[in-house]
CSV table of C-alpha atoms in Angstrom, one decimal:
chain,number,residue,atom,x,y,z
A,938,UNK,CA,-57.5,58.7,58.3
A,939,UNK,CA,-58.6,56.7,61.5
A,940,UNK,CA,-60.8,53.9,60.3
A,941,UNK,CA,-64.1,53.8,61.9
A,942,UNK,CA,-67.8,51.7,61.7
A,943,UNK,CA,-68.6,53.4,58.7
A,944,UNK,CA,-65.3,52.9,57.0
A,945,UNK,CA,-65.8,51.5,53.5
A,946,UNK,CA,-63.7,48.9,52.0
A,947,UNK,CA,-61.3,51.4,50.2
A,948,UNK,CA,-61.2,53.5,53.0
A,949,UNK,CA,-60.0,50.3,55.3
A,950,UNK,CA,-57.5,49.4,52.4
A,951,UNK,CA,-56.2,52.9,52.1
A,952,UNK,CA,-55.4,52.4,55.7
A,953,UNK,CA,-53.6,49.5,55.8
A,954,UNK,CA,-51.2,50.6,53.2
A,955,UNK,CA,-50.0,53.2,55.5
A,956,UNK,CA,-49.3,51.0,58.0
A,957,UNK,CA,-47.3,48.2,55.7
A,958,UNK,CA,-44.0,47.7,56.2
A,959,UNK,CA,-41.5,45.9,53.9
A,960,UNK,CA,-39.4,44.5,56.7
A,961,UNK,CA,-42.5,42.4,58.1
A,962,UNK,CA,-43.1,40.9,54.5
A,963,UNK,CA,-39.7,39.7,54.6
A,964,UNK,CA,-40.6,37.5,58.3
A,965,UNK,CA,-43.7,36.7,57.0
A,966,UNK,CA,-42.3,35.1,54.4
A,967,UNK,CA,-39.5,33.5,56.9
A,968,UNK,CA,-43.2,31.4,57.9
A,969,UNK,CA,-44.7,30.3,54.9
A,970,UNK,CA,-47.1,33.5,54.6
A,971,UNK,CA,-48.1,34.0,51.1
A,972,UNK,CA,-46.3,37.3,50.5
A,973,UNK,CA,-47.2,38.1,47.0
A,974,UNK,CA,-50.4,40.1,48.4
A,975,UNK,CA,-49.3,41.4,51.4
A,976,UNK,CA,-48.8,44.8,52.5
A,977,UNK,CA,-47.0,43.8,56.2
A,978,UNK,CA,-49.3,44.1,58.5
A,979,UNK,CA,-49.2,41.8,61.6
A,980,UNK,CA,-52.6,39.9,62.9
A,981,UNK,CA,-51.7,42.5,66.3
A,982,UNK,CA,-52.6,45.4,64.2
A,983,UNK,CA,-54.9,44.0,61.9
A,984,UNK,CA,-57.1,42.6,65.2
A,985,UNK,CA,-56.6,46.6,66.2
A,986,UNK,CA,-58.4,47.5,63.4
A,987,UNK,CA,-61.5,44.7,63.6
A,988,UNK,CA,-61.6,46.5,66.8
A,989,UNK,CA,-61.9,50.1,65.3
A,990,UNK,CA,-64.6,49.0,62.4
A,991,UNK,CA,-66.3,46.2,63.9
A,992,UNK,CA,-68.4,43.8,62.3
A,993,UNK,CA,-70.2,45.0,58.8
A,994,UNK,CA,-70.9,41.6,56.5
A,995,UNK,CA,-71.1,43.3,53.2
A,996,UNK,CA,-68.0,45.0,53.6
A,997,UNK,CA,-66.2,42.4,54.8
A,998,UNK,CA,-67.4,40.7,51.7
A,999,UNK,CA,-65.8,43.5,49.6
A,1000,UNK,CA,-62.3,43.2,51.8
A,1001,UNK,CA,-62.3,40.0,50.5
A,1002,UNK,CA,-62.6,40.2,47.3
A,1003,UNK,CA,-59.4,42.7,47.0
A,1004,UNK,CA,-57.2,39.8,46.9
A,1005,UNK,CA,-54.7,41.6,49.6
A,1006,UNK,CA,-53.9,39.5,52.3
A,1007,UNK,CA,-54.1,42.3,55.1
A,1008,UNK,CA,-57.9,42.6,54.1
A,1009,UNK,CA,-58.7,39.2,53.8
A,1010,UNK,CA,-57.8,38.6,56.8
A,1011,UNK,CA,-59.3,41.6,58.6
A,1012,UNK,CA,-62.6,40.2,56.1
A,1013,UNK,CA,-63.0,37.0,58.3
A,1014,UNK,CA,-62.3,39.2,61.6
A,1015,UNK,CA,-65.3,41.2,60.7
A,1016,UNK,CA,-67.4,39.4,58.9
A,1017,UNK,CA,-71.0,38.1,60.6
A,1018,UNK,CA,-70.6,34.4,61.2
A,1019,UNK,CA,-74.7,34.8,61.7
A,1020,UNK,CA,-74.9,36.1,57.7
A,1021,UNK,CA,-72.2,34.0,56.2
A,1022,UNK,CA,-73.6,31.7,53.8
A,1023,UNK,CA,-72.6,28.3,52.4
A,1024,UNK,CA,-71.8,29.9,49.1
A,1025,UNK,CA,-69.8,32.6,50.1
A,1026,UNK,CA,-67.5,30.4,52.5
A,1027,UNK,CA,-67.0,27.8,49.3
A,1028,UNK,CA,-65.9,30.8,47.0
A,1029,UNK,CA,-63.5,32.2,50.3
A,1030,UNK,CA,-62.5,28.6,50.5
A,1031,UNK,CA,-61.4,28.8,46.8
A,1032,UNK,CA,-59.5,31.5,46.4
A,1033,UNK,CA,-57.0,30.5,49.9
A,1034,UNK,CA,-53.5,30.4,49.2
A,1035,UNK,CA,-51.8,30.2,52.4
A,1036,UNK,CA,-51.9,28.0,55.6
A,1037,UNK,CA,-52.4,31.7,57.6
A,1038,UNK,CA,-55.8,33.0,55.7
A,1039,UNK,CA,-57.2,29.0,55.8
A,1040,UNK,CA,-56.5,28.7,59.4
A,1041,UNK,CA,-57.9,32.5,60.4
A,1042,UNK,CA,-61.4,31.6,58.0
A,1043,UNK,CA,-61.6,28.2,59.5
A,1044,UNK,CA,-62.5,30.0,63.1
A,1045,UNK,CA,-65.3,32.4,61.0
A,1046,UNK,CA,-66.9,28.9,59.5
A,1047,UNK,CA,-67.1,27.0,62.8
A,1048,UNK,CA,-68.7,30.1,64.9
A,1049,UNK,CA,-71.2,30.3,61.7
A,1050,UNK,CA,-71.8,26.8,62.4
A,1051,UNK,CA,-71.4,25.4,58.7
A,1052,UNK,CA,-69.1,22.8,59.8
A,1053,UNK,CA,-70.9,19.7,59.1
A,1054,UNK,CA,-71.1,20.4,55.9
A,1055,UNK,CA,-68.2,22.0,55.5
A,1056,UNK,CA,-65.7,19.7,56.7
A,1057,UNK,CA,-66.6,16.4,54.9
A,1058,UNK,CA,-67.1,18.2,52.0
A,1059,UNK,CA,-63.2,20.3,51.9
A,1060,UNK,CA,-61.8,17.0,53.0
A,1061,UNK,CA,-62.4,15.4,49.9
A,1062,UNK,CA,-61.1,18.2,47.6
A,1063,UNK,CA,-57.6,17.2,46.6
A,1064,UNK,CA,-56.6,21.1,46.6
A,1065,UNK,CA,-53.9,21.5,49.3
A,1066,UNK,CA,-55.3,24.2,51.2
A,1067,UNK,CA,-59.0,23.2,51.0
A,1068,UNK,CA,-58.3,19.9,52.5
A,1069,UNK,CA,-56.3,22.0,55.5
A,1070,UNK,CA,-59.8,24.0,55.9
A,1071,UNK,CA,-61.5,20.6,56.7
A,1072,UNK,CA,-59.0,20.0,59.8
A,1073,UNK,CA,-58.2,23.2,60.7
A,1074,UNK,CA,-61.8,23.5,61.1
A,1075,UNK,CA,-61.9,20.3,63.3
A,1076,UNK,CA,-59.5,21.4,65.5
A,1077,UNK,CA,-61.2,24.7,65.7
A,1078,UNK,CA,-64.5,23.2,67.0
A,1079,UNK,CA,-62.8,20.7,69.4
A,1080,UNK,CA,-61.9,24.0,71.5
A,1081,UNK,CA,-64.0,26.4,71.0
A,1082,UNK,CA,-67.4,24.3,70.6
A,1083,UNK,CA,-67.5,23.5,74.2
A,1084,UNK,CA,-71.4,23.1,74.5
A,1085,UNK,CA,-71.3,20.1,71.7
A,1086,UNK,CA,-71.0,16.8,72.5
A,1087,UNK,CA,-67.8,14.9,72.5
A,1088,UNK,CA,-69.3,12.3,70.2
A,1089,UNK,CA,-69.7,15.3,67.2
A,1090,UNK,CA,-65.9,15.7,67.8
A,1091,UNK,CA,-65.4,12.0,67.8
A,1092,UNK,CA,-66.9,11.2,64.5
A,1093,UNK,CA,-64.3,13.0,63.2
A,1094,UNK,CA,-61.8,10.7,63.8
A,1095,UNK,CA,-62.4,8.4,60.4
A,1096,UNK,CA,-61.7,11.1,58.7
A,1097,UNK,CA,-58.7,12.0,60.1
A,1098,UNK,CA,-57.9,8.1,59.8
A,1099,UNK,CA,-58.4,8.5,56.3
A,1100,UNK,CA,-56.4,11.4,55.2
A,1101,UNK,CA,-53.3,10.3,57.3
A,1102,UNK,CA,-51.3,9.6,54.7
A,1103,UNK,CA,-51.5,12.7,52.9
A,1104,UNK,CA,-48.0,13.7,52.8
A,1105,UNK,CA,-48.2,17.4,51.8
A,1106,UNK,CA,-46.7,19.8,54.8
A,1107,UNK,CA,-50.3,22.1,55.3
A,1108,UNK,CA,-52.3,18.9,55.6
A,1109,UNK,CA,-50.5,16.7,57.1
A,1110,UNK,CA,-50.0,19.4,59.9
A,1111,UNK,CA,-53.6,20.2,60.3
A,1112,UNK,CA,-54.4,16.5,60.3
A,1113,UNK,CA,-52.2,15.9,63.3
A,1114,UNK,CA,-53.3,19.3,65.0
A,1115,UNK,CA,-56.9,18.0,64.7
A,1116,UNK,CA,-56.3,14.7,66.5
A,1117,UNK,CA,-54.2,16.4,69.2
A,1118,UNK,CA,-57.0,19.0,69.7
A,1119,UNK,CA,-59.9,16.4,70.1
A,1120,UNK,CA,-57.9,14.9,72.7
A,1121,UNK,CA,-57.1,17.4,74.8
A,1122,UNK,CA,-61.0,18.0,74.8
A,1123,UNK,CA,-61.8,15.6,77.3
A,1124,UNK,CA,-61.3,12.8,78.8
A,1125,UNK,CA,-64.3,10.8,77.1
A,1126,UNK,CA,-62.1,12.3,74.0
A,1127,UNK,CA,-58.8,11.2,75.0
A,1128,UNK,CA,-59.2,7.8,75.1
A,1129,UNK,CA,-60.3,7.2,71.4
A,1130,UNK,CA,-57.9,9.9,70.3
A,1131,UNK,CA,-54.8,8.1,71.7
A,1132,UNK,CA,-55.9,4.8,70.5
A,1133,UNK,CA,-56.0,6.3,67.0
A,1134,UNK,CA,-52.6,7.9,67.7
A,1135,UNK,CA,-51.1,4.8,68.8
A,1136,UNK,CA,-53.0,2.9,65.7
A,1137,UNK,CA,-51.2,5.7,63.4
A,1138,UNK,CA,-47.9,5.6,65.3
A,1139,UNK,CA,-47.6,1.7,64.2
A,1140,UNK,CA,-48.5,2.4,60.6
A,1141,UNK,CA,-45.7,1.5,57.3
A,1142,UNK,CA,-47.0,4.7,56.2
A,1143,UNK,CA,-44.0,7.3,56.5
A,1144,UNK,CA,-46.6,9.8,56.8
A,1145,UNK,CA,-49.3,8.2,59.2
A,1146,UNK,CA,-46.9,7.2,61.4
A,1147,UNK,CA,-45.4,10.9,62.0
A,1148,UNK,CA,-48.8,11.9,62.5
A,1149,UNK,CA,-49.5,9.4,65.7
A,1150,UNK,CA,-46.1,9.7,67.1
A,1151,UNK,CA,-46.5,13.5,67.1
A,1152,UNK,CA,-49.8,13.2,68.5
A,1153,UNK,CA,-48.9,10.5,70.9
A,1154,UNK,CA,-45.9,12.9,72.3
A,1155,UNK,CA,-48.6,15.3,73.3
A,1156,UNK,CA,-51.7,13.1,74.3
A,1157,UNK,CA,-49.9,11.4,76.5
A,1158,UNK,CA,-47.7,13.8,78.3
A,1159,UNK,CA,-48.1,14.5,82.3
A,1160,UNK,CA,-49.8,18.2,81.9
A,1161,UNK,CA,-52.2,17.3,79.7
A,1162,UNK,CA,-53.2,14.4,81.4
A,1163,UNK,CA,-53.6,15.9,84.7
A,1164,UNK,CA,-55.6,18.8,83.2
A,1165,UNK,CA,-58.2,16.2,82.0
A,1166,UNK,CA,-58.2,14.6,85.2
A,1167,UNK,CA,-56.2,11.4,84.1
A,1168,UNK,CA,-54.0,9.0,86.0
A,1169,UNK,CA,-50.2,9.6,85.2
């Protein structure tokens, strides 16, 4: 069975474990993928597929709700960032269990446009992969939200002041991907996102300090400089 618009959920499902594949659980895992779930698809086929069914809300709504990581992730290629609703990205928020599915939903919640809310609010939840939404979600916006201002980027950077020091691997990575991202914006972003990566880079904080030297590696390197139209 080819999959098709008016493919329901089981349908899609049935589907995709036809095409799973033991050997690409075993790489997945290799990346810190949440495996237990998985049926081995790679995000090549899977974006085949969001091709093939296109966007249906409700029934990306039931993907979801299997719990299989193939579907979940074909449920935020599909879903309709225009229908999603507060609610129903706090209860996908909830139920993420892997840096992959956080980082893949985190583009679905920016194009609905739910990230002022959003972001303060999953920054402050001590879960591990919630607080990863919040900056995966920053870094998100600071490339693909290219119509807002760079001062809605900017007043991000508190937060990412704040949460610094977390120490755990999936935030502390997302933390330092969102500075890096708001300052290869711009130039009017650059500035204050170096001088927060050289402010982290000088911290006593093991983890702060990995964070702006990381950042600092990038933000000030030759390419990215010249792209923005910067001196050397």
């Amino acid at each position: 069975m080819t999959p098709g618009p008016a493919s329901t959920a089981e349908e899609i499902i049935e589907h995709l474990r036809a095409l799973g594949s033991d050997e690409n659980i075993a790489g997945m895992a290799r990346f810190g993928i949440a495996t237990e779930t998985a049926l081995g698809l790679s995000n090549v086929q899977l974006r085949r597929v969001a091709r093939m069914v296109k966007t249906d809300h409700a029934r990306a709504l039931d993907l979801w709700t299997s719990g299989i990581r193939e579907a979940r992730l074909l449920a935020a290629f599909t879903a309709d960032p225009k229908a999603l609703t507060l609610a129903e990205a706090r209860q996908w928020a909830n139920a993420c269990n892997s840096w992959e599915v956080v980082d893949t939903v985190a583009d679905l919640f920016v194009a609905a446009r739910l990230e002022q809310v959003l972001i303060p609010e999953f920054a402050a939840d001590e879960r591990e992969f919630v607080r990863r939404l919040a900056f995966a979600m920053i870094a998100t916006a600071a490339v693909h939200l290219k119509k807002e201002p760079d001062s809605t980027l900017l007043a991000w950077l508190p937060l990412i002041e704040t949460h610094a020091a977390d120490e755990r691997n999936f935030v502390k990575k997302s933390v330092n991907w969102a500075l890096r991202q708001i300052g290869k914006r711009s130039p009017a972003c650059h500035g204050p996102a170096l001088a927060l990566a050289q402010k982290l880079a000088a911290s006593t904080d093991r983890t702060a300090r990995w964070t702006g030297k990381d950042a600092l590696r990038e933000l000030t390197n030759g390419k990215v400089r010249e792209r923005l139209g910067l001196p050397a």
